XYZ file of C-alpha atoms in Angstrom:
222
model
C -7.600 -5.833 -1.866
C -8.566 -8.875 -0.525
C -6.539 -12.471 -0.056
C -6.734 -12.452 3.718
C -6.725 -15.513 6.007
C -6.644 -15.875 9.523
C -4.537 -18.324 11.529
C -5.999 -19.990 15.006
C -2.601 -21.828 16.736
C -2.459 -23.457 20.134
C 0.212 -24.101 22.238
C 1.418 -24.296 26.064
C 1.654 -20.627 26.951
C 5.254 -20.793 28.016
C 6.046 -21.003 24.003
C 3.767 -18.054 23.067
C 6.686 -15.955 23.018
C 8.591 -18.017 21.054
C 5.718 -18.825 18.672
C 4.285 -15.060 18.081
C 8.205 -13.950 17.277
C 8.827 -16.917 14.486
C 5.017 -16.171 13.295
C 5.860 -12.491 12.786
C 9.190 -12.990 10.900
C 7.562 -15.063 8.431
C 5.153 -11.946 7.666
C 1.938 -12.760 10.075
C 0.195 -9.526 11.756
C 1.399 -6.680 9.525
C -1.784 -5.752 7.882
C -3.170 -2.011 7.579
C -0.714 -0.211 8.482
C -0.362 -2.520 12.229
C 3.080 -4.670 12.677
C 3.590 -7.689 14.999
C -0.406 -7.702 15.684
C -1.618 -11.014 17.034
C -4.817 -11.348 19.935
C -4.271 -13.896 22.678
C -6.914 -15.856 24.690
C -6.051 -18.691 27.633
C -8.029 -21.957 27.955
C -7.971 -24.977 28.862
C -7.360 -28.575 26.577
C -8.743 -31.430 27.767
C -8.001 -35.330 26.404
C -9.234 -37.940 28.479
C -9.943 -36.392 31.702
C -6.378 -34.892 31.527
C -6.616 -31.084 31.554
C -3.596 -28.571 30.368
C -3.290 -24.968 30.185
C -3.289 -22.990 26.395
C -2.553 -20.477 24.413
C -4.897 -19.454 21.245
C -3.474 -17.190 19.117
C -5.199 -15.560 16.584
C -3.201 -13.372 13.713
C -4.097 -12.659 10.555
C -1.636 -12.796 7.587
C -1.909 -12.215 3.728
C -2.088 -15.099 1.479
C 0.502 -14.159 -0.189
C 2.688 -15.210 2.536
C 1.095 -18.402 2.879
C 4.010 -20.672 2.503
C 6.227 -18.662 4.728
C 3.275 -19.277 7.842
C 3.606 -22.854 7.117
C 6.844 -23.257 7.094
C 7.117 -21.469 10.435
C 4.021 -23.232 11.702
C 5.936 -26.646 10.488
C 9.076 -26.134 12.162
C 7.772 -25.811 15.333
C 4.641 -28.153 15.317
C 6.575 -30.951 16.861
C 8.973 -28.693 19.000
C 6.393 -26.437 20.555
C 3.471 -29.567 20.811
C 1.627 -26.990 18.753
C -1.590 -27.505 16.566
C -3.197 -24.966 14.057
C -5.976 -24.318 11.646
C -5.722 -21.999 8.754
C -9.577 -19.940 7.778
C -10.335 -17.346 4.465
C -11.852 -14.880 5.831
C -14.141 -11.931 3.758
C -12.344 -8.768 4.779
C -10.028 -5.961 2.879
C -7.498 -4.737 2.697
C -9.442 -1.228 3.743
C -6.144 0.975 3.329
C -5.174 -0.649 -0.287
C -5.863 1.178 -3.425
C -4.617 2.885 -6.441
C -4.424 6.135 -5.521
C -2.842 7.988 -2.559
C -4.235 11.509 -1.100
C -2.160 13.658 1.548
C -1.656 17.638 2.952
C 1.239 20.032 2.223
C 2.815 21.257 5.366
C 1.518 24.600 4.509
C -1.434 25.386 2.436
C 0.141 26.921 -0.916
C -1.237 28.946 -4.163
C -2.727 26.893 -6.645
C -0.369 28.211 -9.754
C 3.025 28.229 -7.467
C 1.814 24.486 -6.551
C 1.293 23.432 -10.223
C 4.717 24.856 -11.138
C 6.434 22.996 -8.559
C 4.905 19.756 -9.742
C 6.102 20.423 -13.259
C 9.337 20.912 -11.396
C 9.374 17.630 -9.394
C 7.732 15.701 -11.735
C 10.372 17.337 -14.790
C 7.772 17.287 -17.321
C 7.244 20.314 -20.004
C 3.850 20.230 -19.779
C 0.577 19.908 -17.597
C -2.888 20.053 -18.539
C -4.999 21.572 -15.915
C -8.531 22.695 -15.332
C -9.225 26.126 -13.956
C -7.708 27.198 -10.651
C -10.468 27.914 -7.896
C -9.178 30.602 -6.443
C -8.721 29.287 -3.209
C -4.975 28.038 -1.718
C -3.787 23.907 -2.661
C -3.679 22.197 0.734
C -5.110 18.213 -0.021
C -3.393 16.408 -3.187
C -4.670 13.414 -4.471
C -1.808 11.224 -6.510
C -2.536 8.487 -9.117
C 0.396 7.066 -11.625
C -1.113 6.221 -15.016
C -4.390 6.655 -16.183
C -6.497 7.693 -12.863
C -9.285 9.198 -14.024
C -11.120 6.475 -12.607
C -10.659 8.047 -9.198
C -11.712 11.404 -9.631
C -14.934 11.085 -7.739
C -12.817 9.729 -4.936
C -9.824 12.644 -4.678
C -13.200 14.660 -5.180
C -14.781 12.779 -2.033
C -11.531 12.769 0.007
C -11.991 16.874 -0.036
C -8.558 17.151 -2.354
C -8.227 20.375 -4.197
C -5.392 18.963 -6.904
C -6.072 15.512 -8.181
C -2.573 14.699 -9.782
C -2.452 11.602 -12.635
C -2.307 11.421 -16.552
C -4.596 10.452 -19.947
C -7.513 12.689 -19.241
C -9.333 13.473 -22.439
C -10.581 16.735 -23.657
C -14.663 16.091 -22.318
C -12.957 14.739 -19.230
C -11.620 17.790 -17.745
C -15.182 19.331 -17.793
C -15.437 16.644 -14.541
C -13.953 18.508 -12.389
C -17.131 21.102 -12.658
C -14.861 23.406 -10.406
C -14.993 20.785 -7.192
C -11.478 19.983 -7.659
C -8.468 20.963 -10.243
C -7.535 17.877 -12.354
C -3.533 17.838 -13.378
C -2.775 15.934 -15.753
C 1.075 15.581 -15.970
C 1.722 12.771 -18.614
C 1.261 9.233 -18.285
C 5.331 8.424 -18.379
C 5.757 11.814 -16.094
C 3.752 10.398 -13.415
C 5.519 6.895 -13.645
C 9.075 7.443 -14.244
C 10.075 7.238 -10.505
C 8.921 3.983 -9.907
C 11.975 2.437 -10.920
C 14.117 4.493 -7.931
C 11.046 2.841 -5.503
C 11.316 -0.698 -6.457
C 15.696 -0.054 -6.559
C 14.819 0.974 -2.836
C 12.254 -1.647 -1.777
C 14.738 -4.369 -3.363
C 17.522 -2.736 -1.933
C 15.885 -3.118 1.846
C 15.157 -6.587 1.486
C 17.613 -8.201 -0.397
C 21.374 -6.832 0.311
C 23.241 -9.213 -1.037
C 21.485 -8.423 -4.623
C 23.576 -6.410 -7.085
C 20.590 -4.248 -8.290
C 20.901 -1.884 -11.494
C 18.345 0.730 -12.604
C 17.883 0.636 -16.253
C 18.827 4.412 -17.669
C 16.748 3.826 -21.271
C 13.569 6.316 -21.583
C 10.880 4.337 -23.388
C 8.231 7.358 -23.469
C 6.993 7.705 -27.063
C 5.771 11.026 -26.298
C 7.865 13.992 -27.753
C 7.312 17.706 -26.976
C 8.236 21.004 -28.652
């Protein structure tokens, strides 16, 4: 959630332009959802009583793309007569967690939601708590084990909190607030594969990519 820096650059505001688009394709300004996100201010540099015109661009950028920044930052230094600083800076990632929660297009009964999940999800079994007798509209997702994030589907208004693992004292949680769905721990993973086969697929086309097709659950049902 965190791992965010903040780059100050300054340069003759006729290679902005040039700057913010190299800056950008080396990963700079997409954080929280925002793409290509940078905030401009023009001074004034002064060296010996000789005064020029500048550009200070401010972006932030994850660490993790650290080396990419510099390398862009590096290859036009000299070019662009372009100087930088690189800060840490405390903030989060605000929209980065473990757990997602969203709204059906249309509001639907609790049972006829549940037994489209088992269809989706192709598991032959889910654990729930009782139904509330009200209609499914907010879902709360978490792969794995989630149980950790009840309180937070619970908090987020969801009426189906979707993961895997709960225990039998666990379920009494949900103290009729929320109905807890617990689908299997492989169920609610198994599709991860297809994402990363996408994801990879996106960014790296000249990869040969291959989805493995062996089921490692060690969970059997009758």
């Amino acid at each position: 959630k965190s791992g965010l820096k903040k780059l100050f650059a300054y340069a003759k505001p006729e290679y902005s332009t040039v700057l913010k688009k190299s800056l950008f394709n080396a990963g700079a300004g997409s954080i929280n959802g925002f793409d290509s996100e940078t905030y401009l201010g023009i001074g004034v540099a002064g060296d010996n009583g000789n005064s020029t015109a500048q550009v200070k661009l401010e972006v932030l950028f994850d660490s993790s793309n650290e080396s990419r920044i510099l390398k862009a930052l590096s290859q036009n230094t000299q070019e662009l007569d372009l100087n930088y600083n690189i800060v840490p800076i405390e903030n989060q990632h605000p929209t980065v967690g473990s757990g997602m929660v969203g709204d059906l297009p249309e509001p639907m009964y609790a049972k006829t939601f549940l037994k489209m999940v088992k269809k989706l999800m192709k598991t032959p079994c889910i654990k729930y708590t009782e139904l509330r007798g009200r209609k499914v509209k907010r879902v709360a997702v978490c792969g794995g084990s989630g149980g950790f994030l009840l309180s937070k589907a619970i908090s987020k208004g969801a009426d189906v909190f979707i993961t895997s693992d709960y225990k039998y004292h666990e379920f009494f949680d949900a103290d009729g607030k929320i109905i807890i769905a617990d689908v299997g721990h492989y169920e609610s993973e198994q599709f991860t594969i297809d994402l990363l086969y996408e994801i990879i697929t996106n960014n790296f086309s000249t990869f040969a990519i291959r989805c493995t097709e062996t089921n490692t659950n060690p969970v059997k049902y009758l």
